[in-house]
PDB file of C-alpha atoms in Angstrom:
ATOM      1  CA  UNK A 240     124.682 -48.224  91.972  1.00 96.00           C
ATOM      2  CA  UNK A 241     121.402 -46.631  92.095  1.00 97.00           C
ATOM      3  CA  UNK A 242     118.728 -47.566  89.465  1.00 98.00           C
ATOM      4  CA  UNK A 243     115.986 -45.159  89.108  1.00 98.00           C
ATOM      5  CA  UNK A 244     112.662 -46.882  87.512  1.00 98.00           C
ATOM      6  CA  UNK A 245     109.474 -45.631  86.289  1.00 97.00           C
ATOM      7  CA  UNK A 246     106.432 -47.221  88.241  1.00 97.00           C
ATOM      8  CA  UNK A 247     103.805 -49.694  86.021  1.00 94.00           C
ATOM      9  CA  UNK A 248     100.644 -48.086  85.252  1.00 89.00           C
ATOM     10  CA  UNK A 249      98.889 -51.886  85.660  1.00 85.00           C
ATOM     11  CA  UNK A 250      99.090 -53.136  89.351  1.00 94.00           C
ATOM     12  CA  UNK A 251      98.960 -56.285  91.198  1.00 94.00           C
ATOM     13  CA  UNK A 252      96.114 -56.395  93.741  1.00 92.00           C
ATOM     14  CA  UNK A 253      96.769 -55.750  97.703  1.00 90.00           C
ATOM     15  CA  UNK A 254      97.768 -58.100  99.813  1.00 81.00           C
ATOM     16  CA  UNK A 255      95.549 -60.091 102.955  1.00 84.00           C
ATOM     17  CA  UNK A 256      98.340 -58.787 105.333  1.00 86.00           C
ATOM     18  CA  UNK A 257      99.038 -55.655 107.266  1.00 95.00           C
ATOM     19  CA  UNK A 258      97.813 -52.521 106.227  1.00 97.00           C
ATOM     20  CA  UNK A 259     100.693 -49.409 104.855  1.00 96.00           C
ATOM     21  CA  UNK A 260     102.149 -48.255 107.609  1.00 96.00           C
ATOM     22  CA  UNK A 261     104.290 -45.017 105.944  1.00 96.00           C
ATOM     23  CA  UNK A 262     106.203 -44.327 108.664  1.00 95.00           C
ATOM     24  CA  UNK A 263     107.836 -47.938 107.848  1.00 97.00           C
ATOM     25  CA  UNK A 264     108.838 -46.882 104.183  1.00 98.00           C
ATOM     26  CA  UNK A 265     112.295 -45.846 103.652  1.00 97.00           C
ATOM     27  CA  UNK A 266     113.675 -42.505 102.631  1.00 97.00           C
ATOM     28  CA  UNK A 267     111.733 -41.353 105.785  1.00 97.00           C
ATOM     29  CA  UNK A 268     112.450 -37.267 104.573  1.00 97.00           C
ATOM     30  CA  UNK A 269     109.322 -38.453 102.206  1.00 98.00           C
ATOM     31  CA  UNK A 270     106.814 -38.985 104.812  1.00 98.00           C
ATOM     32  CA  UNK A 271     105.004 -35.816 104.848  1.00 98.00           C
ATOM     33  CA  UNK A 272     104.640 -35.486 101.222  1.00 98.00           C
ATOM     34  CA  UNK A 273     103.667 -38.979 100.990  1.00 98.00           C
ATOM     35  CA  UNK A 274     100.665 -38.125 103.946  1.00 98.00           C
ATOM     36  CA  UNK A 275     100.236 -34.950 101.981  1.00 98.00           C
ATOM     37  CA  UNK A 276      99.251 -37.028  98.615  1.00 98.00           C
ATOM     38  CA  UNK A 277      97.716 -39.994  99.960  1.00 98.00           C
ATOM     39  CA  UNK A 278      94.938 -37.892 102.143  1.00 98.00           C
ATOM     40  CA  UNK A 279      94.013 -36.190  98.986  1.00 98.00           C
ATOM     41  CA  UNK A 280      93.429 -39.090  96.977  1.00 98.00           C
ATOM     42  CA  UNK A 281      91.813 -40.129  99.674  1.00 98.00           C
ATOM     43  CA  UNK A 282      89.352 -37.799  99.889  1.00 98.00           C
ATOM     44  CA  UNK A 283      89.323 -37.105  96.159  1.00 98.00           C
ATOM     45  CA  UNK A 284      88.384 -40.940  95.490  1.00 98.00           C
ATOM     46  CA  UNK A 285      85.868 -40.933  98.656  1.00 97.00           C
ATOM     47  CA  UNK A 286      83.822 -37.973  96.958  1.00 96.00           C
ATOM     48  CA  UNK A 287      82.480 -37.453  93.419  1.00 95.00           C
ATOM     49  CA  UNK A 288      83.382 -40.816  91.720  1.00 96.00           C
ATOM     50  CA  UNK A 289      83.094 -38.643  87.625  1.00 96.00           C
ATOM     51  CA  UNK A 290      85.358 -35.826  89.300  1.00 97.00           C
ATOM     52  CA  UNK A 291      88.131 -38.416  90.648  1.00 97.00           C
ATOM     53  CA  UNK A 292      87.805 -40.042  87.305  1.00 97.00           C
ATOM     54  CA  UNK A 293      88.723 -37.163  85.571  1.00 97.00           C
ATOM     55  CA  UNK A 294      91.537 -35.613  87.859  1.00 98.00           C
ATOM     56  CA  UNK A 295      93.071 -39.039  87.450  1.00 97.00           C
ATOM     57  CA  UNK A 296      92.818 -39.548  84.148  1.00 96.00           C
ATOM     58  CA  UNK A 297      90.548 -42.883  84.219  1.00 95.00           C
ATOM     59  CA  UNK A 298      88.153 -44.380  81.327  1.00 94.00           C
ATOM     60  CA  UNK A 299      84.463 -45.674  82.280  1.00 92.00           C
ATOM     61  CA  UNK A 300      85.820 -48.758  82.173  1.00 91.00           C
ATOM     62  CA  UNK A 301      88.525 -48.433  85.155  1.00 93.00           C
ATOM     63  CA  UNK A 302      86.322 -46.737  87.911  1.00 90.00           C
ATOM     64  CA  UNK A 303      87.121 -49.519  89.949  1.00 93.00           C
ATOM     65  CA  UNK A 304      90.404 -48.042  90.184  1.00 95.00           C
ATOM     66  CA  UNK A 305      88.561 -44.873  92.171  1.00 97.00           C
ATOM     67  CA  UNK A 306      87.120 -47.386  94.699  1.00 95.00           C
ATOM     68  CA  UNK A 307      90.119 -49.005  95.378  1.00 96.00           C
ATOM     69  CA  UNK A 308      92.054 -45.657  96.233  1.00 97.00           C
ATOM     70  CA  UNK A 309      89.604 -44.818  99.074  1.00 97.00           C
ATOM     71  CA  UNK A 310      90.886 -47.368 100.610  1.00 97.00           C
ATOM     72  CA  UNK A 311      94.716 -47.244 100.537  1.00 97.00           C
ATOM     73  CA  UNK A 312      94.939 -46.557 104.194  1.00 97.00           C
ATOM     74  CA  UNK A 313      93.342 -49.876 105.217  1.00 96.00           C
ATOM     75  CA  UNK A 314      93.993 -52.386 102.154  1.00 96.00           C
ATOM     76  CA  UNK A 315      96.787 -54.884 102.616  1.00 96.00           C
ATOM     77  CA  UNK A 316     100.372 -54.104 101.592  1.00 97.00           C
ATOM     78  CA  UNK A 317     103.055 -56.236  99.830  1.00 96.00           C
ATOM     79  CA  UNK A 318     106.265 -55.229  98.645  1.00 97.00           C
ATOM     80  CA  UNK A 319     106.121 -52.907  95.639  1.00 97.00           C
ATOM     81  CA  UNK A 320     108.340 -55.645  94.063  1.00 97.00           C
ATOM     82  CA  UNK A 321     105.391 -57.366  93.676  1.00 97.00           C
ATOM     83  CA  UNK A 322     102.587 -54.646  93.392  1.00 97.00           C
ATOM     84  CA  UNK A 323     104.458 -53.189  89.971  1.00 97.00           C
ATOM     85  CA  UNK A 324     103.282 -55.188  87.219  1.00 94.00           C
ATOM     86  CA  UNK A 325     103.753 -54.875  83.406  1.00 89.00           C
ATOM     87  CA  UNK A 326     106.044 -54.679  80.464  1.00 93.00           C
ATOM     88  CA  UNK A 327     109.195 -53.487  82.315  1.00 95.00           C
ATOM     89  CA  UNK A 328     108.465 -55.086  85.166  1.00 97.00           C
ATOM     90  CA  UNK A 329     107.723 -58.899  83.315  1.00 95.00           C
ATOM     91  CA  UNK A 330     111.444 -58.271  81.786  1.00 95.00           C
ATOM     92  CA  UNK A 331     112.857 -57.389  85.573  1.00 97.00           C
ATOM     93  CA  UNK A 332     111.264 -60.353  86.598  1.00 97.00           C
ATOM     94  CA  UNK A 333     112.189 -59.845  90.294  1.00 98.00           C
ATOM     95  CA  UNK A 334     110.490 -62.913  92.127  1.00 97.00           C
ATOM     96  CA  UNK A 335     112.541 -65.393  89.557  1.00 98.00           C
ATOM     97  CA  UNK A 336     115.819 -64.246  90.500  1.00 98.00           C
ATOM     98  CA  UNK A 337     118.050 -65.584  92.753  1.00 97.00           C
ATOM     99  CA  UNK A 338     119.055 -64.845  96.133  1.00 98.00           C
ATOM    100  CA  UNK A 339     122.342 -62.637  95.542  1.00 98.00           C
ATOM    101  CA  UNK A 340     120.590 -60.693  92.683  1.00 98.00           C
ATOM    102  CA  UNK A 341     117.463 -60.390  94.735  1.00 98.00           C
ATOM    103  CA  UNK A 342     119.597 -58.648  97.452  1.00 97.00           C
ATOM    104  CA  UNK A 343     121.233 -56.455  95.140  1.00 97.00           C
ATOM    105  CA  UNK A 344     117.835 -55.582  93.712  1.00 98.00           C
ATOM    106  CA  UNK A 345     116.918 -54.444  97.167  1.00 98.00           C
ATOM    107  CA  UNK A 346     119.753 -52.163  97.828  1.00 97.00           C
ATOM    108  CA  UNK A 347     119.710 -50.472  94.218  1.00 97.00           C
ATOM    109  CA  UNK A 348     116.650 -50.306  92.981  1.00 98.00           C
ATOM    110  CA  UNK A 349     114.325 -47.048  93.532  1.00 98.00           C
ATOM    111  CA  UNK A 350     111.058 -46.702  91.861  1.00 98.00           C
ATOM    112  CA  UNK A 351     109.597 -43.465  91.250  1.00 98.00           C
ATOM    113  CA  UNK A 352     105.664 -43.366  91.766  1.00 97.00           C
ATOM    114  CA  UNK A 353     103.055 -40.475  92.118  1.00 98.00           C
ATOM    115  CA  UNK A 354     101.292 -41.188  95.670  1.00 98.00           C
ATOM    116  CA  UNK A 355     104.610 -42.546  97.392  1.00 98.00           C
ATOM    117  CA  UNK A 356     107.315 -39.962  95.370  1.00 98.00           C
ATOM    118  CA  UNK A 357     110.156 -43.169  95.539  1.00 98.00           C
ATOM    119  CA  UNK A 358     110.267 -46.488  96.830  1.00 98.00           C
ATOM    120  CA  UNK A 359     112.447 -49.338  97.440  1.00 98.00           C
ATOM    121  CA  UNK A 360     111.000 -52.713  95.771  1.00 98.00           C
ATOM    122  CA  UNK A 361     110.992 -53.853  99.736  1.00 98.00           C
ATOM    123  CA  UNK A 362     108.518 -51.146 100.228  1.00 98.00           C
ATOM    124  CA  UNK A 363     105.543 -52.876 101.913  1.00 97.00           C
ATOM    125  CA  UNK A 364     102.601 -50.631  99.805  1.00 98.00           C
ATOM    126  CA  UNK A 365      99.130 -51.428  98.803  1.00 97.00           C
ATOM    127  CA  UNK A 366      97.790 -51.205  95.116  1.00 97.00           C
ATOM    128  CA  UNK A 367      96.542 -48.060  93.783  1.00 97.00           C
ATOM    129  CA  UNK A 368      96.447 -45.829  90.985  1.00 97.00           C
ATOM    130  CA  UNK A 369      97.700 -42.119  90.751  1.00 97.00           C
ATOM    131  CA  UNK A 370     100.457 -41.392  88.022  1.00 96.00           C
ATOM    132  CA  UNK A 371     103.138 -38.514  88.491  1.00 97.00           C
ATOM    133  CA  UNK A 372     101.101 -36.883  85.328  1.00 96.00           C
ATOM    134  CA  UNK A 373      98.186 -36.121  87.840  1.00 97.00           C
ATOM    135  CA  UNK A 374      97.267 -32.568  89.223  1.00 97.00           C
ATOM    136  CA  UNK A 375      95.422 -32.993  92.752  1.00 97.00           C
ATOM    137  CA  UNK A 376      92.650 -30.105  93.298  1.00 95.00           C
ATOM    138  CA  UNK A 377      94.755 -29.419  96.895  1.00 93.00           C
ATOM    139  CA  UNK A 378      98.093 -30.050  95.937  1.00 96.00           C
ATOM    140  CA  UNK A 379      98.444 -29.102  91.744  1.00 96.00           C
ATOM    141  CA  UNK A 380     100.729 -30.975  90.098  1.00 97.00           C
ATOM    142  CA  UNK A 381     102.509 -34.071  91.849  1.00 97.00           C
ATOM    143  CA  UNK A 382     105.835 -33.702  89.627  1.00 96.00           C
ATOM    144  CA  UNK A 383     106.142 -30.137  91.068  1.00 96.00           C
ATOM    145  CA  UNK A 384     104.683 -31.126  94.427  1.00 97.00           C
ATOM    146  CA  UNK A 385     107.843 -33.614  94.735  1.00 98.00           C
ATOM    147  CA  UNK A 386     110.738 -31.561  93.396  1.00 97.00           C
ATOM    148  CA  UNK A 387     111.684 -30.140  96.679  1.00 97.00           C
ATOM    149  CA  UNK A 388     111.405 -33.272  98.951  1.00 98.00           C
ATOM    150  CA  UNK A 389     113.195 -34.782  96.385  1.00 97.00           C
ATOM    151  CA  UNK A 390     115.605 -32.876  96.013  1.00 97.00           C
ATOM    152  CA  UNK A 391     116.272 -33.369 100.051  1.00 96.00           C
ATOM    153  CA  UNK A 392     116.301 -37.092 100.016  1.00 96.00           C
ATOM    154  CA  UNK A 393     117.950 -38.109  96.588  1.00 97.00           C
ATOM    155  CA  UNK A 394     121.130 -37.350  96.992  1.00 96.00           C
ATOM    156  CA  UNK A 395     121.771 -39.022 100.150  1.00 94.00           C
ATOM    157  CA  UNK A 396     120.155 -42.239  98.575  1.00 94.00           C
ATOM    158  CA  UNK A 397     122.648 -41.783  95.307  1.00 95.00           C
ATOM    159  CA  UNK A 398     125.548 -42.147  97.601  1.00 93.00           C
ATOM    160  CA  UNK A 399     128.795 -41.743  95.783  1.00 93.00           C
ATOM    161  CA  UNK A 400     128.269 -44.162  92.803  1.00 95.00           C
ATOM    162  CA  UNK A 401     126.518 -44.958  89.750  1.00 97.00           C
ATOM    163  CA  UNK A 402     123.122 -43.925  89.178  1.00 98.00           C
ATOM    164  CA  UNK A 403     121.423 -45.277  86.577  1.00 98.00           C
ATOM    165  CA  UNK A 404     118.573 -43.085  85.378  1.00 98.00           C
ATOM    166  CA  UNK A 405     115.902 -45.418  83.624  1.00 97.00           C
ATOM    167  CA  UNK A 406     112.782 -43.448  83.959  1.00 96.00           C
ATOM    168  CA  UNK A 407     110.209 -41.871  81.798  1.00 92.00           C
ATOM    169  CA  UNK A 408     109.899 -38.113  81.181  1.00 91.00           C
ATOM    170  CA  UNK A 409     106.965 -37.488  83.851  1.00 92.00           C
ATOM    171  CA  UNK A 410     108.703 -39.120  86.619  1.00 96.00           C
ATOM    172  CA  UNK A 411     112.391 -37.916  85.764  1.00 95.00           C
ATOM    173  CA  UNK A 412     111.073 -34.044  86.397  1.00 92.00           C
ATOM    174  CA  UNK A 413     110.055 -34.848  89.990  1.00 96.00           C
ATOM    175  CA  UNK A 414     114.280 -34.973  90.410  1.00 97.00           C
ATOM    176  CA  UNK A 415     116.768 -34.201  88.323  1.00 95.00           C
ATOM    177  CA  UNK A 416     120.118 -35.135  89.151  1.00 95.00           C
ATOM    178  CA  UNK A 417     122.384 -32.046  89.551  1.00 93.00           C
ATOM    179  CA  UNK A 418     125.947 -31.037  90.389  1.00 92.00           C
ATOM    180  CA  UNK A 419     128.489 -34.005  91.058  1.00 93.00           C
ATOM    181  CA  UNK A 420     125.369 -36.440  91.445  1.00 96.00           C
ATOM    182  CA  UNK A 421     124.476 -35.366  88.097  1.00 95.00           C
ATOM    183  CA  UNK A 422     128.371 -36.257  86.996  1.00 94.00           C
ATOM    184  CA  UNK A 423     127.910 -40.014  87.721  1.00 95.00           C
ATOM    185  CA  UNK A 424     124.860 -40.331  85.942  1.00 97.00           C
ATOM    186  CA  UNK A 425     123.528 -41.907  82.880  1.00 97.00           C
ATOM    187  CA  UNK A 426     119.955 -41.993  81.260  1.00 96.00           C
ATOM    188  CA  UNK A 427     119.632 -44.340  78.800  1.00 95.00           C
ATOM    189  CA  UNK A 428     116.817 -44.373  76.103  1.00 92.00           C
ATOM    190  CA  UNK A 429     116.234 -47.801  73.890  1.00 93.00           C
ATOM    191  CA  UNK A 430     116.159 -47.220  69.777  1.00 91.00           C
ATOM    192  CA  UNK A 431     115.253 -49.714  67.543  1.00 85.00           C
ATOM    193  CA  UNK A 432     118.317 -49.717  65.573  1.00 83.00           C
ATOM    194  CA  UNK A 433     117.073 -49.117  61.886  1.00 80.00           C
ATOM    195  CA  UNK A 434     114.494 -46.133  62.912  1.00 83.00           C
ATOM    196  CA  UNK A 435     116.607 -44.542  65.488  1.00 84.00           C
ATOM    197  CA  UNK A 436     113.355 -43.703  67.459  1.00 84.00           C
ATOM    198  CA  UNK A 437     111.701 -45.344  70.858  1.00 80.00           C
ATOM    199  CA  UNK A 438     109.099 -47.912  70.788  1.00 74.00           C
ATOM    200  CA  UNK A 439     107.262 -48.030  73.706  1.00 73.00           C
ATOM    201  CA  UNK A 440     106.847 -51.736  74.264  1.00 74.00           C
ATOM    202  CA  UNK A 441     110.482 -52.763  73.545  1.00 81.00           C
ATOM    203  CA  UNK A 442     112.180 -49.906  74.470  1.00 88.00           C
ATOM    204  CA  UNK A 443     110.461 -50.850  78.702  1.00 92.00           C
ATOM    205  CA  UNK A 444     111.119 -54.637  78.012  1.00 92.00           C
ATOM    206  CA  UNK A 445     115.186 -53.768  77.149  1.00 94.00           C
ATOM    207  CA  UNK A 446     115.202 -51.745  80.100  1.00 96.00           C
ATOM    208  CA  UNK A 447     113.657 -54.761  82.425  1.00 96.00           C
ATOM    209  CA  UNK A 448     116.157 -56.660  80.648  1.00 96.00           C
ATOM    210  CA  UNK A 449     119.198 -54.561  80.969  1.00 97.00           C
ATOM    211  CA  UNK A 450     118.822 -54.404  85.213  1.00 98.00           C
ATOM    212  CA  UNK A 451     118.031 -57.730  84.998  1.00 98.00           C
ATOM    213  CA  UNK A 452     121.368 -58.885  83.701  1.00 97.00           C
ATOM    214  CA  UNK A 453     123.587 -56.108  85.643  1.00 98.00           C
ATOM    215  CA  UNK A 454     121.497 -57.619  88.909  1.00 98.00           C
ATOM    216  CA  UNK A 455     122.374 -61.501  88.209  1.00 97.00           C
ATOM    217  CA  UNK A 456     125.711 -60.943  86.657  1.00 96.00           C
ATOM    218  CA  UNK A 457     126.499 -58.543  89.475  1.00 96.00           C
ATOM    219  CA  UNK A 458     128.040 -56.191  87.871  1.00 94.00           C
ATOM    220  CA  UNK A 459     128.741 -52.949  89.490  1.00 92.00           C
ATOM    221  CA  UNK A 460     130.136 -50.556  87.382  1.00 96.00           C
ATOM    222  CA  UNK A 461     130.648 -47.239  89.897  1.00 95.00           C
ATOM    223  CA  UNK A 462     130.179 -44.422  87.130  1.00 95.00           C
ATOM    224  CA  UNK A 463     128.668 -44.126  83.529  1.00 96.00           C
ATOM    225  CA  UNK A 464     131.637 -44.749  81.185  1.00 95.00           C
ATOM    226  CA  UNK A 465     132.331 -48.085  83.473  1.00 97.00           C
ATOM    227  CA  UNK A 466     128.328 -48.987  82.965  1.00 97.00           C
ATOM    228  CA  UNK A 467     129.165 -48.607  79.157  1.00 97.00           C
ATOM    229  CA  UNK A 468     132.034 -51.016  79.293  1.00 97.00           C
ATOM    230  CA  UNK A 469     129.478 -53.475  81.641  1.00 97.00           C
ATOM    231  CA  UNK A 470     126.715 -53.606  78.921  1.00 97.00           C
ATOM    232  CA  UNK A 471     128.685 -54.099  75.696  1.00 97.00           C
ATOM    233  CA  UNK A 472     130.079 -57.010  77.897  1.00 96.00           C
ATOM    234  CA  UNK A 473     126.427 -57.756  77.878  1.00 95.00           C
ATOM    235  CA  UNK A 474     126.015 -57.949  74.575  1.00 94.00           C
ATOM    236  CA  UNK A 475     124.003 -54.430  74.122  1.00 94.00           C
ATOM    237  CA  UNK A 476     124.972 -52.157  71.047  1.00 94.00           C
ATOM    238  CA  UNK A 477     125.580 -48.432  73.021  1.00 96.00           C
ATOM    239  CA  UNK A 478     126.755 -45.220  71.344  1.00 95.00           C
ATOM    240  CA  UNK A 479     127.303 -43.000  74.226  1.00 93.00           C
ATOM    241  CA  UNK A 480     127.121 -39.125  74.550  1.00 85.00           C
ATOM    242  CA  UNK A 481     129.574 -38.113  77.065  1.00 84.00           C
ATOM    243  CA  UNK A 482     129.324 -34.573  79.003  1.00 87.00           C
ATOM    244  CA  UNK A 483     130.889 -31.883  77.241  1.00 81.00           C
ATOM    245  CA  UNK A 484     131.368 -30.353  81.217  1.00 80.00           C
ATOM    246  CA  UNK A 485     131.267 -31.852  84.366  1.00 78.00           C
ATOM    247  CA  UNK A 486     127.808 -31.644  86.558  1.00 82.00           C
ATOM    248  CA  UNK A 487     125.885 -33.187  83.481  1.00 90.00           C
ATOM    249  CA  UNK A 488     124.883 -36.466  82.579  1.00 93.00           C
ATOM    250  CA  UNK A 489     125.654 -38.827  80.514  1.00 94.00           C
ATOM    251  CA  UNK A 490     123.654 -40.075  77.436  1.00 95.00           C
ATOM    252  CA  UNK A 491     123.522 -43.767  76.702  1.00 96.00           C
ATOM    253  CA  UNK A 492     121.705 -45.076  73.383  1.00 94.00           C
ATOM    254  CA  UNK A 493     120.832 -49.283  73.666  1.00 95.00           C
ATOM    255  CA  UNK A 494     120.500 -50.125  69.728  1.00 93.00           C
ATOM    256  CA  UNK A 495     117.999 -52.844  69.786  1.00 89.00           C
ATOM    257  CA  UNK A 496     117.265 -54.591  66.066  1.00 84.00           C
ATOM    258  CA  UNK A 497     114.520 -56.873  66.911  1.00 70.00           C
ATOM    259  CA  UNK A 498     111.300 -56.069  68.353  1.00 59.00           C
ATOM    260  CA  UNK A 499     109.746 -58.642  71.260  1.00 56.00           C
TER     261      UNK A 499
END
C-alpha cells in the first residue's frame, strides 16, 4: 500500500545535524527537479525579501519564513516525519507509534511537497516553506514543473498494490494516477455527515486518523474495494463510488458526525 499525503503548511524547525544531502533522498529520478526548485528558492529568498514574499505567498508577519529558505542548503535536516507539523500530521502522530507501525509508516507513506516533489517520512530534509500552489519566476508553476518527473517515478513507487490517494487538490495535479495504477486507487474526501460538505480542520484530522489506524492495526488491504472492507472494520461510515471502467479511480466518502 502506498499512501499519498499532502505536506503541512506549519513546519518544525531544522535540525543541529547534517545538512540535506539530495542525492541521499529516495525516488532518486527526482533529483534534478528537486536541484532545479531548491536553487531557485534559493536565489529567490537570497534577493528582494517583498518580491520572495509575494511569489510565495507570505504575510508581513512570516518573512522569517524568506530567511530561513536561503538557507536550505546548509540548515540541519531531520526526517520529514518530524519536520511536517499540523492538523493531519498531530492525528498521524508518527513519533507515538510503535515499532511495527513505525516501519510500515516508512515503507508506505509518500508525502507530496513543493521544493522536494515527494518524500518518504525517512527523508532526512530541512524546514522550509514553498507550497505546490507557488509559481517560481524561472521555473512557472511547481504543479506543472513536477508532472513529468512524476509521472517517471510514481509508478514504480506504487508497485502493484493499493494506493491510497489522501492529498489535497494542489498537490494531487503534480500526478495523477493513470491506467492500471489508476485501477487500484482510491481518493477519499471526509464529509461531515449531516452537511455532506468538507471541513477543513476535521476532514485533515480523519485523514491523520484513518492511516493511523490502518498503520497500527496493520492492515493491508491490496486494492480499493478491500480498503473499504478494512475501514468499516474500523469503525468509519464509507459510501463508495466504484469505477464505471477500468483505469479510473475509485471514490471513497468517510461520513464523520462529530467535529474535533
Amino acid at each position: 500500500m502506498l499512501v499519498l499525503l499532502p505536506p503541512s503548511e506549519g513546519k518544525a524547525s531544522s535540525g543541529r545535524g547534517a545538512p540535506l544531502k539530495l542525492e541521499s533522498l529516495s525516488s532518486p529520478g527526482l533529483s534534478e527537479a528537486r536541484e532545479a526548485v531548491l536553487g531557485e528558492l534559493v536565489e529567490l529568498c537570497s534577493g528582494d525579501e517583498g518580491k520572495a514574499r509575494d511569489v510565495l505567498g507570505l504575510s508581513e508577519g512570516l518573512r522569517g519564513e524568506v530567511a530561513k529558505n536561503t538557507e536550505l542548503r546548509t540548515a540541519g535536516a531531520r526526517p520529514a516525519g518530524e519536520i511536517y507539523t499540523g492538523v493531519l500530521y498531530d492525528a498521524l502522530g508518527l513519533a507515538s507509534l510503535d515499532a511495527a507501525a513505525k516501519r510500515r509508516a516508512a515503507r508506505s507513506l509518500l508525502v507530496f511537497s513543493g521544493l522536494w516533489g515527494a518524500v518518504r517520512v525517512t527523508d532526512k530534509i530541512p524546514s522550509y516553506r514553498c507550497s505546490m500552489g507557488v509559481k517560481l519566476p524561472g521555473l512557472g508553476a511547481l504543479g506543472t514543473h513536477w508532472r513529468a518527473p512524476m509521472a517517471d517515478v510514481l509508478p514504480e513507487a506504487a508497485g502493484d498494490g493499493l494506493v491510497l490517494d489522501l492529498r489535497s487538490s494542489a498537490y494531487a495535479a503534480a500526478w495523477k494516477p493513470k491506467g492500471e495504477v489508476a485501477g487500484r486507487t482510491a481518493s477519499v474526501r471526509v464529509l461531515h455527515a449531516p452537511t455532506r460538505k468538507v471541513v477543513s480542520h476535521f476532514n485533515k484530522a480523519t485523514k491523520g486518523r484513518i492511516v493511523r489506524s490502518l498503520l497500527t492495526e496493520g492492515a493491508a488491504p491490496k486494492d480499493p474495494a478491500e480498503l473499504v472492507e478494512a475501514l468499516r472494520d474500523l469503525g468509519y461510515e464509507v459510501e463508495v463510488e466504484a469505477p464505471v471502467k477500468g483505469g479510473k479511480a475509485w471514490t471513497l466518502d468517510v461520513l464523520v458526525t462529530e467535529i474535533h
